Coordinates of C-alpha atoms and ligand atoms in Angstrom, one line a residue:
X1 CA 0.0 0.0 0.0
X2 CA 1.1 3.8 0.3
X3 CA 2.4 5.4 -3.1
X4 CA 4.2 3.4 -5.8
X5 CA 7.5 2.5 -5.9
X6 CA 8.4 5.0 -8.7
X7 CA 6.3 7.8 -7.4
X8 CA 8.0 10.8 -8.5
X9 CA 8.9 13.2 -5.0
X10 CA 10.5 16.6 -6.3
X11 CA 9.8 20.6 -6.6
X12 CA 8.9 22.7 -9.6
X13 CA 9.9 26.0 -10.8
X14 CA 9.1 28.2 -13.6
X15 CA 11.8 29.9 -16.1
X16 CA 10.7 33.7 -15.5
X17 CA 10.5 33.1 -11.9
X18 CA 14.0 31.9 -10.9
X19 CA 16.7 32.1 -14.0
X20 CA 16.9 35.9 -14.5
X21 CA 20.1 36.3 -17.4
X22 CA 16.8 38.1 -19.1
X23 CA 19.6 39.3 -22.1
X24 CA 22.2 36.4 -21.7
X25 CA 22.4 33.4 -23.8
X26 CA 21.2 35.2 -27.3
X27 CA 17.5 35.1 -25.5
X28 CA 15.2 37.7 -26.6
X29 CA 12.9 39.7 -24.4
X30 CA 9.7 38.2 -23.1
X31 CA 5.9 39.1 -21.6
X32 CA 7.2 37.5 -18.2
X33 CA 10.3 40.0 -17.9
X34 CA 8.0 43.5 -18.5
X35 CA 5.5 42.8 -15.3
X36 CA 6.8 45.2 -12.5
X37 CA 6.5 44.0 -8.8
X38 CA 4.0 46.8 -7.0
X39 CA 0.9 48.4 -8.0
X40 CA 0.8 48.1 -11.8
X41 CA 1.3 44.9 -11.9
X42 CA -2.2 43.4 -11.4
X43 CA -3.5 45.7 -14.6
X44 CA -0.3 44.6 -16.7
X45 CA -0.7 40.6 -15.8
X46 CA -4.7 41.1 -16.9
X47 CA -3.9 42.7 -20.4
X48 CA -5.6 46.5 -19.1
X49 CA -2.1 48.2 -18.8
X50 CA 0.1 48.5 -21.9
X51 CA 3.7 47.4 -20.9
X52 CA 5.5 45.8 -23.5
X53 CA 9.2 47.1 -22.4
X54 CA 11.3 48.3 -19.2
X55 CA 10.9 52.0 -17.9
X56 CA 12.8 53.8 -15.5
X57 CA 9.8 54.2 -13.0
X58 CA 9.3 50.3 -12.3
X59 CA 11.5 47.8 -10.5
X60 CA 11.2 44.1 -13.0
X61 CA 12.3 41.4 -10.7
X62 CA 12.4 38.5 -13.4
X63 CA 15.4 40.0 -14.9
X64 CA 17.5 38.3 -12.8
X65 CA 15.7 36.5 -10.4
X66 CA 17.3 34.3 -7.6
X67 CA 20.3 34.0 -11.2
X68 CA 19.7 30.5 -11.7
X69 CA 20.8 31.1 -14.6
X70 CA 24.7 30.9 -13.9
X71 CA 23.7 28.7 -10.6
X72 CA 21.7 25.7 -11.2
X73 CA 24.6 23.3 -10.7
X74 CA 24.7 23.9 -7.0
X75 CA 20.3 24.3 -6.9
X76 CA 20.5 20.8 -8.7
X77 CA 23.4 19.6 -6.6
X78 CA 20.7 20.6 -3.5
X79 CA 17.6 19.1 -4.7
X80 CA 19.7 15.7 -5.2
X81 CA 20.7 15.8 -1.8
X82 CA 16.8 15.9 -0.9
X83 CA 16.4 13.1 -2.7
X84 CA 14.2 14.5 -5.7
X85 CA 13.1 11.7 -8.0
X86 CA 11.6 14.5 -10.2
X87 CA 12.5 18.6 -10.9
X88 CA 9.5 20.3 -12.5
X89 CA 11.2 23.2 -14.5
X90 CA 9.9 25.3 -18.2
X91 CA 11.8 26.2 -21.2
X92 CA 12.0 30.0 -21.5
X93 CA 10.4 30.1 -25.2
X94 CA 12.9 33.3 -26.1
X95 CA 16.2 31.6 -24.9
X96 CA 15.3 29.2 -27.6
X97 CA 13.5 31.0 -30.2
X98 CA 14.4 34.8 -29.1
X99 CA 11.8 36.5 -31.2
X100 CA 9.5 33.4 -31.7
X101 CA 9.4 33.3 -35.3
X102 CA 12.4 31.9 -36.4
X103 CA 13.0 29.1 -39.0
X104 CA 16.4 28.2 -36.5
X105 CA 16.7 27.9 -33.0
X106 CA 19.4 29.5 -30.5
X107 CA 21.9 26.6 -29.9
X108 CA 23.2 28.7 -26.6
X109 CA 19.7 28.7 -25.4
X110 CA 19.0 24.4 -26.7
X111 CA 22.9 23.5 -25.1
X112 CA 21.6 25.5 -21.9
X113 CA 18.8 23.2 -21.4
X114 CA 20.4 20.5 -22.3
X115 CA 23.4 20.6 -19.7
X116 CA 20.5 21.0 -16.6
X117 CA 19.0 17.7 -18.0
X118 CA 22.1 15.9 -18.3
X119 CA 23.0 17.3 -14.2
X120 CA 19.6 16.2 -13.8
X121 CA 20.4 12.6 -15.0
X122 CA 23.4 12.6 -13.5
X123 CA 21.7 12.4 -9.9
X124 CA 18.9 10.6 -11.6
X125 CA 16.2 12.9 -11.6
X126 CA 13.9 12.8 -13.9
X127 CA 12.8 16.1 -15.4
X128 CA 9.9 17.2 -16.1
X129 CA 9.6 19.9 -18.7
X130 CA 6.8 22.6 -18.8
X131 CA 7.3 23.9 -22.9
X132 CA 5.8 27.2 -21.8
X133 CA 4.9 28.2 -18.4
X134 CA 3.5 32.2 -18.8
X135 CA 5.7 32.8 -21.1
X136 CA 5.6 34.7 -24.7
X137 CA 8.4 36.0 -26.9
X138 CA 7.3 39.9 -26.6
X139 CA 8.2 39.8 -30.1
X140 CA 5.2 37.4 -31.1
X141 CA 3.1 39.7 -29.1
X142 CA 4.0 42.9 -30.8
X143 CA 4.1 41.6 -34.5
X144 CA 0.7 39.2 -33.9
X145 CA -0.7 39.7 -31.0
X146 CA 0.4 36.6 -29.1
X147 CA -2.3 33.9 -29.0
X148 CA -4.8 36.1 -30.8
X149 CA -3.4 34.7 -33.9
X150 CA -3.6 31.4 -35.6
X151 CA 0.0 31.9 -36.9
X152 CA 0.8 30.9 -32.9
X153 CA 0.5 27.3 -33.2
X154 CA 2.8 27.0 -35.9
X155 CA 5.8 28.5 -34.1
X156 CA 4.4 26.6 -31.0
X157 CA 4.4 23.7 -33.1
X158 CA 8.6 24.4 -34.5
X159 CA 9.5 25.3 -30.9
X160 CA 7.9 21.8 -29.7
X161 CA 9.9 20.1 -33.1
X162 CA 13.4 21.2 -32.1
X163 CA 12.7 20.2 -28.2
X164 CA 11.6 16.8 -28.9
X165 CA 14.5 16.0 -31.3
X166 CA 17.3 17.8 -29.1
X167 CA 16.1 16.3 -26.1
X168 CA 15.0 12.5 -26.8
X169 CA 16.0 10.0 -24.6
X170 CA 16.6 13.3 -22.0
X171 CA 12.8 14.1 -21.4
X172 CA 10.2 12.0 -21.1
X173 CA 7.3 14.1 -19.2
X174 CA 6.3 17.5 -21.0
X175 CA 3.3 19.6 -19.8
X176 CA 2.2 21.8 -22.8
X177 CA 0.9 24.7 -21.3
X178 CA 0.9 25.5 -17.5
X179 CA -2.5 26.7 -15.5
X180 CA -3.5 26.7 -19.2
X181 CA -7.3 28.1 -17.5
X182 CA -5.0 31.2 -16.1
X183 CA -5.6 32.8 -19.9
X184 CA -9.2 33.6 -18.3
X185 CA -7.8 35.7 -15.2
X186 CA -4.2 37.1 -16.5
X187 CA -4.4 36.7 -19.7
X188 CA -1.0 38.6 -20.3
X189 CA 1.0 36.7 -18.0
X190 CA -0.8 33.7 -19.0
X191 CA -1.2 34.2 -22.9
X192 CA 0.8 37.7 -23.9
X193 CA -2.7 38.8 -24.0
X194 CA -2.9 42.6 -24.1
X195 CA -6.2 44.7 -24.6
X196 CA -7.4 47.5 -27.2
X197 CA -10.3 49.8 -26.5
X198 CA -13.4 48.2 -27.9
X199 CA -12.4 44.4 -27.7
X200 CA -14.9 41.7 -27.0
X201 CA -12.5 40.5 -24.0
X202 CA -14.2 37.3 -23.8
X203 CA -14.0 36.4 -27.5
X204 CA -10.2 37.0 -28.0
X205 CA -9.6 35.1 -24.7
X206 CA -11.9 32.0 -25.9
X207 CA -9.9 32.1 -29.1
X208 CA -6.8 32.4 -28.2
X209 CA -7.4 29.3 -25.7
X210 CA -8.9 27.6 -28.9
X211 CA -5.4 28.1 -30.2
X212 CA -3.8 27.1 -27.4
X213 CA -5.8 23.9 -26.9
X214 CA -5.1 22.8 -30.7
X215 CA -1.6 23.6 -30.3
X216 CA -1.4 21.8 -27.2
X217 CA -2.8 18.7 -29.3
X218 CA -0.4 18.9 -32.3
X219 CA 2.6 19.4 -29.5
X220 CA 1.1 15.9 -27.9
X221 CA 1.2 14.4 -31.5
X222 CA 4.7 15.4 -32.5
X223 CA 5.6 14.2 -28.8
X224 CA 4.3 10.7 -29.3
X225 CA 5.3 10.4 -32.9
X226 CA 9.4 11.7 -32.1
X227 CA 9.3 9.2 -28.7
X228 CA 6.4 6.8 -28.0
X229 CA 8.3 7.0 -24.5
X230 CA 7.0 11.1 -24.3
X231 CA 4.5 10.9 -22.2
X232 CA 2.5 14.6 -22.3
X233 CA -0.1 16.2 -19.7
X234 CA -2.1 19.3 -19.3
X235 CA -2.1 21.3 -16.4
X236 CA -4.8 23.0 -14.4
X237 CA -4.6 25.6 -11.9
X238 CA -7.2 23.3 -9.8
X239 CA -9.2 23.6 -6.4
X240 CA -12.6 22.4 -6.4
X241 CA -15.2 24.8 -5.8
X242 CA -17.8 24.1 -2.7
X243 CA -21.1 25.8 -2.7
X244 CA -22.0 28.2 0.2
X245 CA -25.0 26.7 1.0
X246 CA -26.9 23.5 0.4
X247 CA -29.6 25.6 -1.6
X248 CA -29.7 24.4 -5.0
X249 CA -28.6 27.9 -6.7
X250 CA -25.5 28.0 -4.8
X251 CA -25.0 24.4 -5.6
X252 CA -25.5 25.0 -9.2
X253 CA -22.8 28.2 -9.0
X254 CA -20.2 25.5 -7.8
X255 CA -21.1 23.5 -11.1
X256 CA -20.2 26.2 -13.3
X257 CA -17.4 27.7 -11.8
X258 CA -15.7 24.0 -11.9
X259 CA -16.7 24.1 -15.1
X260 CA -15.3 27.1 -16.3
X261 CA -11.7 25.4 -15.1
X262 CA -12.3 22.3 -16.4
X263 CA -13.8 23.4 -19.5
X264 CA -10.0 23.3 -20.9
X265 CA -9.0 20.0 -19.4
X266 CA -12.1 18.4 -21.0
X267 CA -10.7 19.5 -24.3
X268 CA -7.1 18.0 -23.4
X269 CA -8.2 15.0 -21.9
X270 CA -11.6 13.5 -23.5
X271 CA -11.0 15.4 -26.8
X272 CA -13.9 17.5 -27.7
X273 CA -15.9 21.2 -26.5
X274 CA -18.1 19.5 -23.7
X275 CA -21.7 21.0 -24.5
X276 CA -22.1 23.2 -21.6
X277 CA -19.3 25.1 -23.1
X278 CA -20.5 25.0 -26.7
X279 CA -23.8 26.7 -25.1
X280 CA -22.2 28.9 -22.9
X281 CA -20.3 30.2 -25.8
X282 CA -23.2 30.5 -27.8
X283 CA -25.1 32.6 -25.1
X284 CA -21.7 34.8 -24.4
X285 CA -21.9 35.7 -28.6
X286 CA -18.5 33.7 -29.3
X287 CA -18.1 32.6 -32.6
X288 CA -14.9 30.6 -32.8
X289 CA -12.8 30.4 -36.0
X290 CA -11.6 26.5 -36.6
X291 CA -9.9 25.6 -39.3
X292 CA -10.3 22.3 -40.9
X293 CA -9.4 19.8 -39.2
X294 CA -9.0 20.6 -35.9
X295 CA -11.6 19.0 -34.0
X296 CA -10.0 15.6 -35.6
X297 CA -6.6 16.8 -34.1
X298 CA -8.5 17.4 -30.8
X299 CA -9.9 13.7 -30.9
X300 CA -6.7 11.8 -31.6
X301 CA -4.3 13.2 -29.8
X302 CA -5.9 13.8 -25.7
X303 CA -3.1 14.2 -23.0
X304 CA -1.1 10.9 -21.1
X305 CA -2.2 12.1 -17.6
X306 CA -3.4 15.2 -16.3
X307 CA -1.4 17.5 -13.8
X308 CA -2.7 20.3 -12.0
X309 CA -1.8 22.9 -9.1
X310 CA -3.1 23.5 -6.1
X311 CA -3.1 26.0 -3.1
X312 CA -6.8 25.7 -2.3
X313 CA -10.6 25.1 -2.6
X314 CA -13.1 27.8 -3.2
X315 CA -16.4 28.9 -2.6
X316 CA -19.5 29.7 -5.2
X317 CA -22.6 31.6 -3.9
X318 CA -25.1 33.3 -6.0
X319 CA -24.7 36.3 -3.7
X320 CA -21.2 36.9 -3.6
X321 CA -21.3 40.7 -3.1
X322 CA -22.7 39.9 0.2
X323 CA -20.4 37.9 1.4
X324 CA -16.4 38.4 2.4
X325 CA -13.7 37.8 0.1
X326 CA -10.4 36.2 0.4
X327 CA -7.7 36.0 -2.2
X328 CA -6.5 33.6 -3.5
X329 CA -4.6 32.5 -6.9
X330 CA -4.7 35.4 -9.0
X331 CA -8.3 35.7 -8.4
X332 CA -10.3 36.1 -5.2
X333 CA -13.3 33.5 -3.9
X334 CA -15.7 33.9 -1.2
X335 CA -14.1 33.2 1.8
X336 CA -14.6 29.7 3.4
X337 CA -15.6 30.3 7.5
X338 CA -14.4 27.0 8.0
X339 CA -10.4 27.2 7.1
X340 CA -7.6 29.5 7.9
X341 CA -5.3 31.5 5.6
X342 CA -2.2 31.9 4.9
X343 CA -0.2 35.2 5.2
X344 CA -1.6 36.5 2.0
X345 CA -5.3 34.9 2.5
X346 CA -4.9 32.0 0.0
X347 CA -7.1 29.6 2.4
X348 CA -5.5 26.3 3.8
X349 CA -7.4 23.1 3.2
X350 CA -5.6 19.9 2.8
X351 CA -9.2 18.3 2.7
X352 CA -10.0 20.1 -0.3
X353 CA -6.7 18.3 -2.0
X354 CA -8.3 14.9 -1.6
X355 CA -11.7 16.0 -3.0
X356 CA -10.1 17.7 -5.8
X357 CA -8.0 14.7 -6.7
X358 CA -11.3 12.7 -6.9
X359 CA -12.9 15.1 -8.4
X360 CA -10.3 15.1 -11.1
X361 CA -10.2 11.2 -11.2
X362 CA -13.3 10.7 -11.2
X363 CA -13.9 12.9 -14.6
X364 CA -10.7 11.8 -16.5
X365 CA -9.6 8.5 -15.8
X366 CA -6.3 9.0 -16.2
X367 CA -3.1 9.4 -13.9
X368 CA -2.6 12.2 -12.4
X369 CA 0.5 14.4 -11.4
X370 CA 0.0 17.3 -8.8
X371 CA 2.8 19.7 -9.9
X372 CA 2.4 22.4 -7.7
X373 CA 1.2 22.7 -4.2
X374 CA 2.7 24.5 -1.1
X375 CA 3.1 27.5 1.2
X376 CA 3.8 31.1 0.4
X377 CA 5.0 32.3 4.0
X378 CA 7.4 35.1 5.2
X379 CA 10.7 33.1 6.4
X380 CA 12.8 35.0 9.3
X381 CA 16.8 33.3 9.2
X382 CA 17.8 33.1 12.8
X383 CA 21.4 34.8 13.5
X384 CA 22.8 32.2 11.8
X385 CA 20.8 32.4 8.7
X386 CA 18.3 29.5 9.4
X387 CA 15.1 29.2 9.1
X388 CA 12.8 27.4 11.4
X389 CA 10.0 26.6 9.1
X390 CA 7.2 24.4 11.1
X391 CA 4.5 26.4 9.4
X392 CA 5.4 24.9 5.9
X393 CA 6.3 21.9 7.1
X394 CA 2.8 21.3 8.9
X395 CA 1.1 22.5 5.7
X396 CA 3.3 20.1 3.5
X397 CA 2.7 17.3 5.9
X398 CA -1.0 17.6 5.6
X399 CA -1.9 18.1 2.0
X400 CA 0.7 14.8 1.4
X401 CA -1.9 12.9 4.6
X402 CA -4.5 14.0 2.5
X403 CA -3.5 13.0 -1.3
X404 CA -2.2 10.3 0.5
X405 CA -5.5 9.3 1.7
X406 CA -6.7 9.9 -1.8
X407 CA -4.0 7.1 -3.1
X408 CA -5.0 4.3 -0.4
X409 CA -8.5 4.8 0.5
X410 CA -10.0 6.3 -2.7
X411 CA -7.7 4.5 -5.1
X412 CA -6.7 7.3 -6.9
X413 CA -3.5 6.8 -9.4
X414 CA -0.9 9.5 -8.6
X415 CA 2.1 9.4 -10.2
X416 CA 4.2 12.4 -8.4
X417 CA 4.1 15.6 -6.4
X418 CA 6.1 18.5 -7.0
X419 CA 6.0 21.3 -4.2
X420 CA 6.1 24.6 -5.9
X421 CA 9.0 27.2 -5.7
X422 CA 11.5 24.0 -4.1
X423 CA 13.9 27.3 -3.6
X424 CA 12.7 30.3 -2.9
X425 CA 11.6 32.2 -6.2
X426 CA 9.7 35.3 -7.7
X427 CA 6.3 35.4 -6.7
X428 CA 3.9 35.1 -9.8
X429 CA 0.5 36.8 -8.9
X430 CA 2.8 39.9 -6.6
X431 CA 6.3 40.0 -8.1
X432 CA 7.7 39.1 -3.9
X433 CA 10.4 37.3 -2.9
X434 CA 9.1 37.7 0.2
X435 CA 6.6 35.3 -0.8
X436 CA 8.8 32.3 0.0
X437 CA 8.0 28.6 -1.1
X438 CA 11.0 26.8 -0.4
X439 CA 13.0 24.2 1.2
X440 CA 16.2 26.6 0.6
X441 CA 16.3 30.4 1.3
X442 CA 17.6 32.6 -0.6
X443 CA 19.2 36.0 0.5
X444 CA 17.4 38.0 -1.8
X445 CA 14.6 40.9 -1.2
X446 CA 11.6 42.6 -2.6
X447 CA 13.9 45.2 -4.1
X448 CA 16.3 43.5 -5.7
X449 CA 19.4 43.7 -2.9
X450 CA 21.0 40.7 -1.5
X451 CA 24.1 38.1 -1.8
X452 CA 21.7 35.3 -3.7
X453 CA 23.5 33.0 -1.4
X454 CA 21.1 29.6 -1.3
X455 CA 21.1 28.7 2.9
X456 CA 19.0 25.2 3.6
X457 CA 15.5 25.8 5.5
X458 CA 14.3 23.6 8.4
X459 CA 11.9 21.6 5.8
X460 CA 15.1 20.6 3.6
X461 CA 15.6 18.1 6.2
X462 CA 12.3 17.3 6.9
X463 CA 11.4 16.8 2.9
X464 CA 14.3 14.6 2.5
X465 CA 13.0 12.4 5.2
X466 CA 10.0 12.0 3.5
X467 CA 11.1 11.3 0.1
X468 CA 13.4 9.1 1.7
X469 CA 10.5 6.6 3.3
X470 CA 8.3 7.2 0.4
X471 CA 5.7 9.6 2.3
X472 CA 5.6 7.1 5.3
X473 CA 7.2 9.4 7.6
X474 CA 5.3 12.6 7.7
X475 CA 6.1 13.2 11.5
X476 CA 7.0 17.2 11.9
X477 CA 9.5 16.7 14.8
Ligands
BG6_501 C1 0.8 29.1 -9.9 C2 1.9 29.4 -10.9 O1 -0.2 29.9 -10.3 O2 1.0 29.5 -8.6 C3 3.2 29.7 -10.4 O3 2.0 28.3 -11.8 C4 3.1 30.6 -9.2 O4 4.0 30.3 -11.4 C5 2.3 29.8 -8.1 O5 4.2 31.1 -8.7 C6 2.2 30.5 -6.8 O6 1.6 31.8 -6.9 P1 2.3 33.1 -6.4 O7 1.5 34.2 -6.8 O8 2.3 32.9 -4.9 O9 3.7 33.1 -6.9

């Protein structure tokens, strides 16, 4: 009993968030590097506020990040001494393809990639490659508008060609596009998605997701057909919504806001538009342009297992104006009386893991992978620079009781769990480094000032102890 032998114990990261070296490499600028940390940035990650380069009035913290870039041998080096089976990390699109539109890739930017897998191997961690994970050569953005246009799967569709081949026998678990339902709440972040006066908002976000789920398909096809060892997911930004009440409307809200997220999966997973979301499209006035032959390309080529983040569950009333809000990923949710929040209100609910893994299950059939899940706290280093971390540990140490749960008693097939930001990263909704993740500090602040030095947290032991007995040792002292 208790998780397969293989299960796949590691930590995820994203590109934008940790490799900074935004001009290094030959790699061209991207949507990811222009969103400021402070006020703006909620109106530039949601496509209202035009910022397509630097100014001098904003502070950009991906352009250098925690510097993976020149450091990853010693972060590697660190998540092999935790014993990671897996490291979740995405392909910066413009290291490989600067301005998205080439006919030839960047070698500097393919050999970079190339050298972290082979480290990876080296300790034998498997990697597990997200191709884009927010991010969008700013040169496809200004020349086409990003995933407004068609012409985006086809250099979707060379970037995923050159991967494949360069890194056969390398990678073996690809996620096309990550929180691919995030195109919905930031659509810039998520999709380069910016906003003229007078667009039907709604019609150029449900078309540019139509591109993104075909392209998604062809990038599963090309994966299969390069290396019937690729095995390919989508990934959700998940958390199943609870109704309010047990009156019916508030039941029926949950329905459709689940919908809403799963709406994409459905797509990835079972191959067609479900038909609550051909009607709701219908109602909303959204005419989709197809081209030939894509619902076939839908149908034949659906996603190996389904991976999905997750912080929290949320709550759907019919009357949400009269009832408090909390935040929560990106966007906000009723709050939940019943559960306690973390430092920045995202509610805590292990619980709501195990429901959503059923949830998920239930609907798809297929494995599943939860790629992201963990605690965004402020971490204090002691005099000597360490931090006692029992809060993330007791929130790590629940959510794996509960998906654990969800493995033995509900029979659930999981194939791994990657905590999110394994070393401490940019925050993605606020631009923070105070918003810390991981199992390693990093001497690094809000504004930019710090030595980068990587220091081991309290939960780097504790994590290693439980990748070490295969999740049978959860015990927090
Ligand atoms: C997910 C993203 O939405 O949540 C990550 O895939 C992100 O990129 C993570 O960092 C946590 O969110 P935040 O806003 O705390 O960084």
């Amino acid at each position: 009993m208790g998780f397969r032998k293989d299960f796949l114990w590691g930590g995820a990261t994203a590109a934008n968030q940790c490799e900074g070296g935004y001009n290094e490499g030959g790699r061209g600028l991207a949507n990811v590097d222009v969103v400021p940390i402070g006020p703006d940035r909620f109106p530039v990650i949601t496509g209202e506020m035009k910022m397509f380069d630097f100014d001098d009035d904003h502070f950009y913290p991906a352009k250098e990040a925690i510097d993976m870039y020149h450091r990853w041998q010693e972060d590697i080096a660190l998540f092999a001494e935790m014993g990671f089976k897996t490291y979740r990390l995405s392909i910066a699109w413009s290291r490989i393809f600067p301005n998205g539109d080439e006919k030839e890739p960047n070698e500097e930017g393919l050999k970079f990639y190339e050298d972290i897998f082979k480290e990876c191997k080296k300790y034998g961690i498997e990697p597990l490659v997200t191709i884009t994970h927010f991010d969008c050569p700013m040169h496809l953005i200004k020349e086409y508008g990003a995933w407004r246009s068609r012409k985006l799967v086809g250099f979707y569709e060379n970037l995923c060609h050159v991967i494949f081949n360069r890194y056969k026998g390398l990678v073996k678990y690809w996620l096309t596009f990550n929180e691919i339902n995030m195109i919905l709440h930031a659509p810039f972040m998520g999709a380069g998605l910016y906003f003229e006066e007078g667009d039907n908002k709604d019609q150029v976000k449900y078309q540019a997701a139509h591109h993104e789920l075909v392209a998604s398909a062809i990038a599963t096809k090309i994966a299969h057909e390069v290396d019937p060892e690729n095995k390919v997911g989508c990934m959700l930004a998940a958390g199943a919504y609870y109704p309010y009440s047990c009156k019916p409307e508030d039941v029926f809200a949950s329905r459709n806001n689940d919908r809403e997220n799963y709406f994409f999966i459905d797509v990835q997973s079972r191959g067609e538009y479900p038909a609550y979301a051909l009607k709701d499209l219908e109602r909303k006035g959204i005419e989709l342009k197809m081209e030939k032959g894509d619902l076939e390309l839908l149908k034949e080529n659906t996603v190996d297992f389904i991976s999905f983040s997750y912080y929290s569950s949320r709550v759907s009333t019919t009357d949400p104006e009269l009832l408090e809000q909390t935040a929560g990923n990106i966007f906000a949710s009723v709050k939940n009386p019943y559960l306690k929040a973390s430092e920045w209100g995202w509610q805590i609910d292990p619980l709501g893991l195990r429901i959503t893994l059923n949830d998920i299950y239930d609907r798809y059939q297929k494995p599943l992978f939860i790629v992201e899940n963990g605690l965004g706290a402020v971490d204090t280093p002691d005099s000597d620079g360490y931090v006692i971390d029992d809060y993330r540990i007791e929130y790590l140490a629940a959510h794996i009781a509960a998906m654990k749960d969800a493995v033995e008693l509900d029979g659930v097939d999981l194939l791994g769990y990657t905590t999110w930001g394994c070393i401490d990263l940019v925050s993605a909704g606020t631009g923070e480094m105070k918003k810390r993740y991981g199992f390693i500090y990093v001497d690094r602040d809000n504004e930019g000032n710090g030595t980068l030095a990587r220091t081991k947290k309290k939960s780097f032991d504790w994590y290693k102890q439980v990748i070490a007995t295969n999740g049978e040792d959860l015990s927090t002292e």
